[in-house]
Amino acid sequence: MSEKHTLKWTEALPKIIDAINHSKCRVLGGLRPVDVSFNNAKKIREMVFGPIGKNKLRKKPRFKENDHVRMSRSKNIFSKGYLPNYSDEILQIDLVKKKANPNRYRVRDDNGELFKGYFYPEELTRVKEG
């Protein structure tokens, strides 16, 4: 565009698109976008994104139902380091959501009252019964 001293980018657009489509692409494994067709699209898709329909491995839940846990306390950056990081109250796992990725847990207290929401395994720590 600067060579022809014009600001009309619409005239240069087809040449730009053609140059992009005929350049090798590292995402496509060195193929040019114009080389992709319906015949090889599945192979290229698997090369870029992995096998179709392959389920990601789910992690085994860290806690089971009725396990005793403590919940982590949220601290700010000026909190004293010698104070405990977890609550004094011992809770129980009420429900394990295995379908969620990562696994999440619903907890209840000694009275059987459920806490609102679900918690990630990083927010809980197992304790011995007693």
PDB file of C-alpha atoms in Angstrom:
ATOM      1  CA  MET A   1       0.000   0.000   0.000  1.00  0.00           C
ATOM      2  CA  SER A   2       2.803   2.409   0.763  1.00  0.00           C
ATOM      3  CA  GLU A   3       4.467   1.448  -2.516  1.00  0.00           C
ATOM      4  CA  LYS A   4       1.455   2.682  -4.485  1.00  0.00           C
ATOM      5  CA  HIS A   5       0.843   5.623  -2.119  1.00  0.00           C
ATOM      6  CA  THR A   6      -2.705   4.611  -1.296  1.00  0.00           C
ATOM      7  CA  LEU A   7      -4.711   3.880   1.825  1.00  0.00           C
ATOM      8  CA  LYS A   8      -7.198   1.584   0.084  1.00  0.00           C
ATOM      9  CA  TRP A   9      -6.551  -1.630   1.963  1.00  0.00           C
ATOM     10  CA  THR A  10      -9.480  -3.423   0.310  1.00  0.00           C
ATOM     11  CA  GLU A  11      -7.523  -3.633  -2.940  1.00  0.00           C
ATOM     12  CA  ALA A  12      -4.552  -5.285  -1.189  1.00  0.00           C
ATOM     13  CA  LEU A  13      -6.652  -7.686   0.895  1.00  0.00           C
ATOM     14  CA  PRO A  14      -6.953 -10.509  -1.693  1.00  0.00           C
ATOM     15  CA  LYS A  15      -3.161 -10.590  -2.144  1.00  0.00           C
ATOM     16  CA  ILE A  16      -2.628 -10.700   1.628  1.00  0.00           C
ATOM     17  CA  ILE A  17      -5.118 -13.542   2.065  1.00  0.00           C
ATOM     18  CA  ASP A  18      -3.574 -15.468  -0.827  1.00  0.00           C
ATOM     19  CA  ALA A  19      -0.088 -15.070   0.666  1.00  0.00           C
ATOM     20  CA  ILE A  20      -1.274 -16.312   4.067  1.00  0.00           C
ATOM     21  CA  ASN A  21      -3.091 -19.316   2.592  1.00  0.00           C
ATOM     22  CA  HIS A  22      -0.038 -20.348   0.553  1.00  0.00           C
ATOM     23  CA  SER A  23       2.470 -20.053   3.424  1.00  0.00           C
ATOM     24  CA  LYS A  24       3.553 -23.041   5.491  1.00  0.00           C
ATOM     25  CA  CYS A  25       1.920 -23.214   8.906  1.00  0.00           C
ATOM     26  CA  ARG A  26       3.725 -24.838  11.835  1.00  0.00           C
ATOM     27  CA  VAL A  27       0.421 -25.601  13.597  1.00  0.00           C
ATOM     28  CA  LEU A  28      -0.603 -27.702  10.592  1.00  0.00           C
ATOM     29  CA  GLY A  29       2.699 -29.556  10.648  1.00  0.00           C
ATOM     30  CA  GLY A  30       4.275 -27.621   7.791  1.00  0.00           C
ATOM     31  CA  LEU A  31       1.240 -27.824   5.516  1.00  0.00           C
ATOM     32  CA  ARG A  32      -0.226 -24.796   3.815  1.00  0.00           C
ATOM     33  CA  PRO A  33      -3.869 -23.922   4.618  1.00  0.00           C
ATOM     34  CA  VAL A  34      -4.779 -24.458   0.939  1.00  0.00           C
ATOM     35  CA  ASP A  35      -3.533 -28.055   1.250  1.00  0.00           C
ATOM     36  CA  VAL A  36      -6.194 -28.880   3.861  1.00  0.00           C
ATOM     37  CA  SER A  37      -9.206 -30.621   2.363  1.00  0.00           C
ATOM     38  CA  PHE A  38     -12.120 -32.750   3.515  1.00  0.00           C
ATOM     39  CA  ASN A  39     -10.006 -35.832   2.726  1.00  0.00           C
ATOM     40  CA  ASN A  40      -7.238 -35.009   5.210  1.00  0.00           C
ATOM     41  CA  ALA A  41      -9.137 -32.763   7.662  1.00  0.00           C
ATOM     42  CA  LYS A  42      -9.642 -35.515  10.261  1.00  0.00           C
ATOM     43  CA  LYS A  43      -5.948 -36.422  10.268  1.00  0.00           C
ATOM     44  CA  ILE A  44      -4.908 -32.779  10.615  1.00  0.00           C
ATOM     45  CA  ARG A  45      -7.469 -32.169  13.376  1.00  0.00           C
ATOM     46  CA  GLU A  46      -6.085 -35.121  15.355  1.00  0.00           C
ATOM     47  CA  MET A  47      -2.558 -33.829  14.798  1.00  0.00           C
ATOM     48  CA  VAL A  48      -3.485 -30.380  16.124  1.00  0.00           C
ATOM     49  CA  PHE A  49      -5.957 -31.232  18.938  1.00  0.00           C
ATOM     50  CA  GLY A  50      -5.283 -34.903  19.705  1.00  0.00           C
ATOM     51  CA  PRO A  51      -7.463 -37.960  19.082  1.00  0.00           C
ATOM     52  CA  ILE A  52     -11.204 -37.386  18.773  1.00  0.00           C
ATOM     53  CA  GLY A  53     -13.306 -38.766  21.593  1.00  0.00           C
ATOM     54  CA  LYS A  54     -10.403 -39.682  23.833  1.00  0.00           C
ATOM     55  CA  ASN A  55     -11.471 -38.857  27.364  1.00  0.00           C
ATOM     56  CA  LYS A  56      -9.031 -37.066  29.569  1.00  0.00           C
ATOM     57  CA  LEU A  57      -8.023 -39.112  32.554  1.00  0.00           C
ATOM     58  CA  ARG A  58      -9.882 -38.023  35.639  1.00  0.00           C
ATOM     59  CA  LYS A  59      -8.027 -37.910  38.902  1.00  0.00           C
ATOM     60  CA  LYS A  60      -9.141 -40.210  41.656  1.00  0.00           C
ATOM     61  CA  PRO A  61     -10.960 -38.208  44.351  1.00  0.00           C
ATOM     62  CA  ARG A  62      -8.691 -37.244  47.232  1.00  0.00           C
ATOM     63  CA  PHE A  63     -11.475 -37.668  49.804  1.00  0.00           C
ATOM     64  CA  LYS A  64     -14.352 -40.125  50.192  1.00  0.00           C
ATOM     65  CA  GLU A  65     -17.789 -39.500  51.620  1.00  0.00           C
ATOM     66  CA  ASN A  66     -17.799 -39.259  55.430  1.00  0.00           C
ATOM     67  CA  ASP A  67     -14.070 -38.447  55.581  1.00  0.00           C
ATOM     68  CA  HIS A  68     -13.208 -35.910  58.274  1.00  0.00           C
ATOM     69  CA  VAL A  69     -11.598 -32.719  56.990  1.00  0.00           C
ATOM     70  CA  ARG A  70     -10.698 -29.180  57.977  1.00  0.00           C
ATOM     71  CA  MET A  71     -11.297 -26.186  55.737  1.00  0.00           C
ATOM     72  CA  SER A  72      -8.496 -23.760  54.881  1.00  0.00           C
ATOM     73  CA  ARG A  73      -8.714 -20.214  56.151  1.00  0.00           C
ATOM     74  CA  SER A  74      -8.282 -17.341  53.787  1.00  0.00           C
ATOM     75  CA  LYS A  75      -5.389 -15.182  54.902  1.00  0.00           C
ATOM     76  CA  ASN A  76      -4.132 -11.881  53.658  1.00  0.00           C
ATOM     77  CA  ILE A  77      -0.470 -11.147  53.078  1.00  0.00           C
ATOM     78  CA  PHE A  78      -0.017  -9.490  56.492  1.00  0.00           C
ATOM     79  CA  SER A  79      -1.407 -12.410  58.529  1.00  0.00           C
ATOM     80  CA  LYS A  80       0.928 -13.931  61.071  1.00  0.00           C
ATOM     81  CA  GLY A  81       2.596 -17.111  59.880  1.00  0.00           C
ATOM     82  CA  TYR A  82       2.397 -18.848  63.245  1.00  0.00           C
ATOM     83  CA  LEU A  83      -1.420 -18.844  63.184  1.00  0.00           C
ATOM     84  CA  PRO A  84      -3.090 -22.028  61.891  1.00  0.00           C
ATOM     85  CA  ASN A  85      -3.953 -22.204  58.203  1.00  0.00           C
ATOM     86  CA  TYR A  86      -6.997 -24.429  58.736  1.00  0.00           C
ATOM     87  CA  SER A  87     -10.187 -24.036  60.775  1.00  0.00           C
ATOM     88  CA  ASP A  88     -10.620 -25.564  64.227  1.00  0.00           C
ATOM     89  CA  GLU A  89     -13.942 -27.115  63.234  1.00  0.00           C
ATOM     90  CA  ILE A  90     -13.826 -30.690  61.940  1.00  0.00           C
ATOM     91  CA  LEU A  91     -16.201 -31.248  59.030  1.00  0.00           C
ATOM     92  CA  GLN A  92     -17.315 -34.288  57.052  1.00  0.00           C
ATOM     93  CA  ILE A  93     -17.462 -34.826  53.312  1.00  0.00           C
ATOM     94  CA  ASP A  94     -21.140 -35.084  52.386  1.00  0.00           C
ATOM     95  CA  LEU A  95     -20.898 -35.517  48.604  1.00  0.00           C
ATOM     96  CA  VAL A  96     -18.117 -36.039  46.071  1.00  0.00           C
ATOM     97  CA  LYS A  97     -18.751 -34.483  42.639  1.00  0.00           C
ATOM     98  CA  LYS A  98     -16.691 -36.798  40.443  1.00  0.00           C
ATOM     99  CA  LYS A  99     -18.076 -35.493  37.145  1.00  0.00           C
ATOM    100  CA  ALA A 100     -16.643 -32.043  37.818  1.00  0.00           C
ATOM    101  CA  ASN A 101     -13.095 -31.488  36.691  1.00  0.00           C
ATOM    102  CA  PRO A 102     -11.350 -31.094  39.100  1.00  0.00           C
ATOM    103  CA  ASN A 103     -13.316 -33.067  41.683  1.00  0.00           C
ATOM    104  CA  ARG A 104     -15.293 -30.962  44.145  1.00  0.00           C
ATOM    105  CA  TYR A 105     -16.701 -31.707  47.571  1.00  0.00           C
ATOM    106  CA  ARG A 106     -19.760 -30.681  49.582  1.00  0.00           C
ATOM    107  CA  VAL A 107     -19.153 -30.628  53.332  1.00  0.00           C
ATOM    108  CA  ARG A 108     -21.351 -30.713  56.435  1.00  0.00           C
ATOM    109  CA  ASP A 109     -20.688 -29.885  60.065  1.00  0.00           C
ATOM    110  CA  ASP A 110     -21.305 -32.001  63.189  1.00  0.00           C
ATOM    111  CA  ASN A 111     -24.969 -30.961  63.278  1.00  0.00           C
ATOM    112  CA  GLY A 112     -25.501 -32.210  59.724  1.00  0.00           C
ATOM    113  CA  GLU A 113     -25.897 -28.708  58.288  1.00  0.00           C
ATOM    114  CA  LEU A 114     -24.502 -28.378  54.768  1.00  0.00           C
ATOM    115  CA  PHE A 115     -22.104 -25.611  53.823  1.00  0.00           C
ATOM    116  CA  LYS A 116     -23.180 -23.537  50.867  1.00  0.00           C
ATOM    117  CA  GLY A 117     -21.318 -24.432  47.685  1.00  0.00           C
ATOM    118  CA  TYR A 118     -18.635 -26.941  46.785  1.00  0.00           C
ATOM    119  CA  PHE A 119     -14.957 -26.949  47.706  1.00  0.00           C
ATOM    120  CA  TYR A 120     -11.827 -27.900  45.784  1.00  0.00           C
ATOM    121  CA  PRO A 121      -9.442 -30.491  47.270  1.00  0.00           C
ATOM    122  CA  GLU A 122      -6.823 -27.776  47.816  1.00  0.00           C
ATOM    123  CA  GLU A 123      -9.185 -26.031  50.248  1.00  0.00           C
ATOM    124  CA  LEU A 124      -9.555 -29.107  52.472  1.00  0.00           C
ATOM    125  CA  THR A 125      -7.179 -31.292  54.456  1.00  0.00           C
ATOM    126  CA  ARG A 126      -7.880 -34.716  55.934  1.00  0.00           C
ATOM    127  CA  VAL A 127      -7.812 -35.196  59.695  1.00  0.00           C
ATOM    128  CA  LYS A 128      -8.042 -38.293  61.858  1.00  0.00           C
ATOM    129  CA  GLU A 129     -11.362 -39.006  63.505  1.00  0.00           C
ATOM    130  CA  GLY A 130     -11.574 -38.112  67.109  1.00  0.00           C
TER     131      GLY A 130
END
